[in-house]
Coordinates of N, CA, C and O in Angstrom, one line a residue:
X1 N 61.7 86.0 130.5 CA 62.5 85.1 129.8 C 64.0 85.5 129.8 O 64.4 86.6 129.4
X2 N 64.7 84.3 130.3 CA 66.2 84.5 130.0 C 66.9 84.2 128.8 O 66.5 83.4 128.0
X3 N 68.1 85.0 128.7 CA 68.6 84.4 127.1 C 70.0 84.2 127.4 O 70.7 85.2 127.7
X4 N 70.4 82.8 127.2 CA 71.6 82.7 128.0 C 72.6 82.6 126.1 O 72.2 82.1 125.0
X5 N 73.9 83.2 126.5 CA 74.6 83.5 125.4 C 76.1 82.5 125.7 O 76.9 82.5 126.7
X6 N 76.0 81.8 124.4 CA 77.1 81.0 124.5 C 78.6 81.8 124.1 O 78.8 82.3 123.0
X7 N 79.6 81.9 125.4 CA 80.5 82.4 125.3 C 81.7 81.7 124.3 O 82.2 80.6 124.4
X8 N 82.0 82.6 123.3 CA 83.1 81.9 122.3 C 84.8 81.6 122.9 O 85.3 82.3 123.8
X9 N 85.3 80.9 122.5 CA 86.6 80.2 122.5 C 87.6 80.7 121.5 O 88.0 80.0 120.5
X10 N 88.0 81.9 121.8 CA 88.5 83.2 120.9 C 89.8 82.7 121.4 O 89.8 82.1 122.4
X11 N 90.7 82.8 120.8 CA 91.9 82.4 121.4 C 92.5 84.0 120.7 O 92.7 84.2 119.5
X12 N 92.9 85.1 121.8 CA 93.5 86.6 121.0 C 94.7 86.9 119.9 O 94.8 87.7 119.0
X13 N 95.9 85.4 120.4 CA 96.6 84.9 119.7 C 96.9 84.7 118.6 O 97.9 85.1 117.8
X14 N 95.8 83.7 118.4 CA 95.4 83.4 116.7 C 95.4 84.6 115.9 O 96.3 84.6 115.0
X15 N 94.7 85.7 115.9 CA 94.7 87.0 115.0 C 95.9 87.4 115.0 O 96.4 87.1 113.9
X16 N 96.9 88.0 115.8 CA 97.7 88.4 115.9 C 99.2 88.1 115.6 O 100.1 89.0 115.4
X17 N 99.2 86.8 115.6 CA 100.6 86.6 115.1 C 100.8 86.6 113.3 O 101.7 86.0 112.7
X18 N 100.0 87.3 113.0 CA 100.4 87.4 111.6 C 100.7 89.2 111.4 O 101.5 89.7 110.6
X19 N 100.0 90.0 112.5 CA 100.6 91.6 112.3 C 102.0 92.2 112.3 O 102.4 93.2 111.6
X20 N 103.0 91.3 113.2 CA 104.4 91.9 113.0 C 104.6 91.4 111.7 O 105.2 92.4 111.2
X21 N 104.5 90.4 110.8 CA 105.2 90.6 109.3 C 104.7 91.6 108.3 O 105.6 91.9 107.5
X22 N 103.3 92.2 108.1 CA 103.0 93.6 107.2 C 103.8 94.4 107.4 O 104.3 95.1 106.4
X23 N 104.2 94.6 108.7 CA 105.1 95.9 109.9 C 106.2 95.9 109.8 O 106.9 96.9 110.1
X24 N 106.8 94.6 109.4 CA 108.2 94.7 109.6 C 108.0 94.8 108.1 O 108.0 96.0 108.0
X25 N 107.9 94.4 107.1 CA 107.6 94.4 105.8 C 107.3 95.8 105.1 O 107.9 95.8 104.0
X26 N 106.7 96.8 105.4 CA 106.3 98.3 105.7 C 107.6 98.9 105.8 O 108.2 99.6 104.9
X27 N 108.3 98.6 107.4 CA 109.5 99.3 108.0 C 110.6 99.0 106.7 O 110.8 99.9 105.9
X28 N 111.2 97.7 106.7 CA 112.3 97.3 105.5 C 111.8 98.5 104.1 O 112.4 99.5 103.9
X29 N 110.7 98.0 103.4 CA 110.5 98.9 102.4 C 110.6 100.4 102.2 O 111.0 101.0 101.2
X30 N 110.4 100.8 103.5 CA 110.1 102.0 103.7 C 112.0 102.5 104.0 O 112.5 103.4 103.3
X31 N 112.8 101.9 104.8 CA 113.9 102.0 104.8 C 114.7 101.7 103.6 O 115.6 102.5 103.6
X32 N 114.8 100.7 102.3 CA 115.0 100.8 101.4 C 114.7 101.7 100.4 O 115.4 102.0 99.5
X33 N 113.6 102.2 100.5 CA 113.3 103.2 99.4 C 114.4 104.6 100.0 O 115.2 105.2 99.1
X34 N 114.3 105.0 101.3 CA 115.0 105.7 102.2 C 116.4 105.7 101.9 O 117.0 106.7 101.6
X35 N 116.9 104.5 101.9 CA 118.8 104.5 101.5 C 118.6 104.8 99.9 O 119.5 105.5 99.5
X36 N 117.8 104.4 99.1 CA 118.0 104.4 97.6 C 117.7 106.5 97.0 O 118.3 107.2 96.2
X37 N 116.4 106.6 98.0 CA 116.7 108.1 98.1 C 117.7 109.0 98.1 O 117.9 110.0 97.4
X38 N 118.4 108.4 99.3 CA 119.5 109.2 100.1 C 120.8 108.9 99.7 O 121.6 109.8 99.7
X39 N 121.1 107.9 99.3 CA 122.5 107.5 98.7 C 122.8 107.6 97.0 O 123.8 108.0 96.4
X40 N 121.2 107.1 96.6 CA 121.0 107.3 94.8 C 121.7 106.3 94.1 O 122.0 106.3 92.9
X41 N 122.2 105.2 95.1 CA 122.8 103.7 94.6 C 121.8 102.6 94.5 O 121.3 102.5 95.7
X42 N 121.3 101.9 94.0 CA 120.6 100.7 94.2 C 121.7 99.3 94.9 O 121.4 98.1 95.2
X43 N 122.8 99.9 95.0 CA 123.2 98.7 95.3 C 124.1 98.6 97.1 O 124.8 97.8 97.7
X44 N 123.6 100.0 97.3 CA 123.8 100.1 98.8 C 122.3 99.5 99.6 O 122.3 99.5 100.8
X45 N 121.4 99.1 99.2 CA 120.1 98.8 99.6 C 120.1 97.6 100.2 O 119.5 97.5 101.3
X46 N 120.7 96.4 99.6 CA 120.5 95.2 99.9 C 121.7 95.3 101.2 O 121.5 94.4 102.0
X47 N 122.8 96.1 101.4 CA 123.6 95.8 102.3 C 122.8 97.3 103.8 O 123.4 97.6 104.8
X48 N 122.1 97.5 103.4 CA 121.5 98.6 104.4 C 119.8 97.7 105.0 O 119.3 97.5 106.1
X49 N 119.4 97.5 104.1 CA 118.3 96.4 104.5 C 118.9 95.5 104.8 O 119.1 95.7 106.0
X50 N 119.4 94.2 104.5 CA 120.4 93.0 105.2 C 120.9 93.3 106.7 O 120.5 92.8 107.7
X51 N 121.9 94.3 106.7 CA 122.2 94.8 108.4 C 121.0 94.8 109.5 O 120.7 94.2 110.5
X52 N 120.3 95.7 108.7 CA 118.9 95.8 109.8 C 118.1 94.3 109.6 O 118.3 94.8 108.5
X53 N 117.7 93.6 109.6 CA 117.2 92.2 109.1 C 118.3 91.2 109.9 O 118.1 90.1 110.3
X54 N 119.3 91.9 110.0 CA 120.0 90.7 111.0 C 120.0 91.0 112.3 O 120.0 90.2 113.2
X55 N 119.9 92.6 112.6 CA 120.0 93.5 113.8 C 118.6 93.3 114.8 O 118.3 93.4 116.0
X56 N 117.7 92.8 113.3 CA 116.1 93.1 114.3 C 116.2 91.3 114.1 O 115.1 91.0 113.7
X57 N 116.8 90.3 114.2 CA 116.8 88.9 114.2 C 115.4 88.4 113.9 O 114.6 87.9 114.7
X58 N 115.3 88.8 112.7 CA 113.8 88.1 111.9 C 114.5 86.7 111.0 O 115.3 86.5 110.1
X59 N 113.7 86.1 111.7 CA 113.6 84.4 111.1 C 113.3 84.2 109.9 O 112.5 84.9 109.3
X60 N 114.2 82.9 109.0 CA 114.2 83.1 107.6 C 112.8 82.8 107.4 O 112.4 83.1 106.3
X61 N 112.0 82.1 108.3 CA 110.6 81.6 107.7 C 109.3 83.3 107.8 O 108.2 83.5 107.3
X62 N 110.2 83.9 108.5 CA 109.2 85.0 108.5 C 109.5 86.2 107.5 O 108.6 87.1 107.4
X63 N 111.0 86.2 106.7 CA 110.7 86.8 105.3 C 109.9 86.5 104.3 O 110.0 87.1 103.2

């Protein structure tokens, strides 16, 4: 007896276009907490995260 297996219609795509926003999301955080460490200003953060956010050209729909 054969057992024939229906092959699925996986598109690899679909999963994955949602991993670079956790990641880049991670990176910024992790870099903000980093300048607020290292400078001890809260208000150098938004212009040290903003720079990189423009540098790495992340789209406003993907903040």
């Amino acid at each position: 007896m054969k057992v024939r297996h229906k092959r699925g219609s996986v598109d690899p795509r679909e999963g994955s276009s949602r991993d670079p926003n956790w990641a880049t999301a991670l990176v910024l955080g992790a870099l903000a907490m980093g300048t607020l460490v290292i400078t001890g200003s809260p208000h150098d953060v938004p212009v040290v995260v903003g720079a990189v956010v423009v540098a790495l050209g992340v789209s406003p729909r993907d903040r």
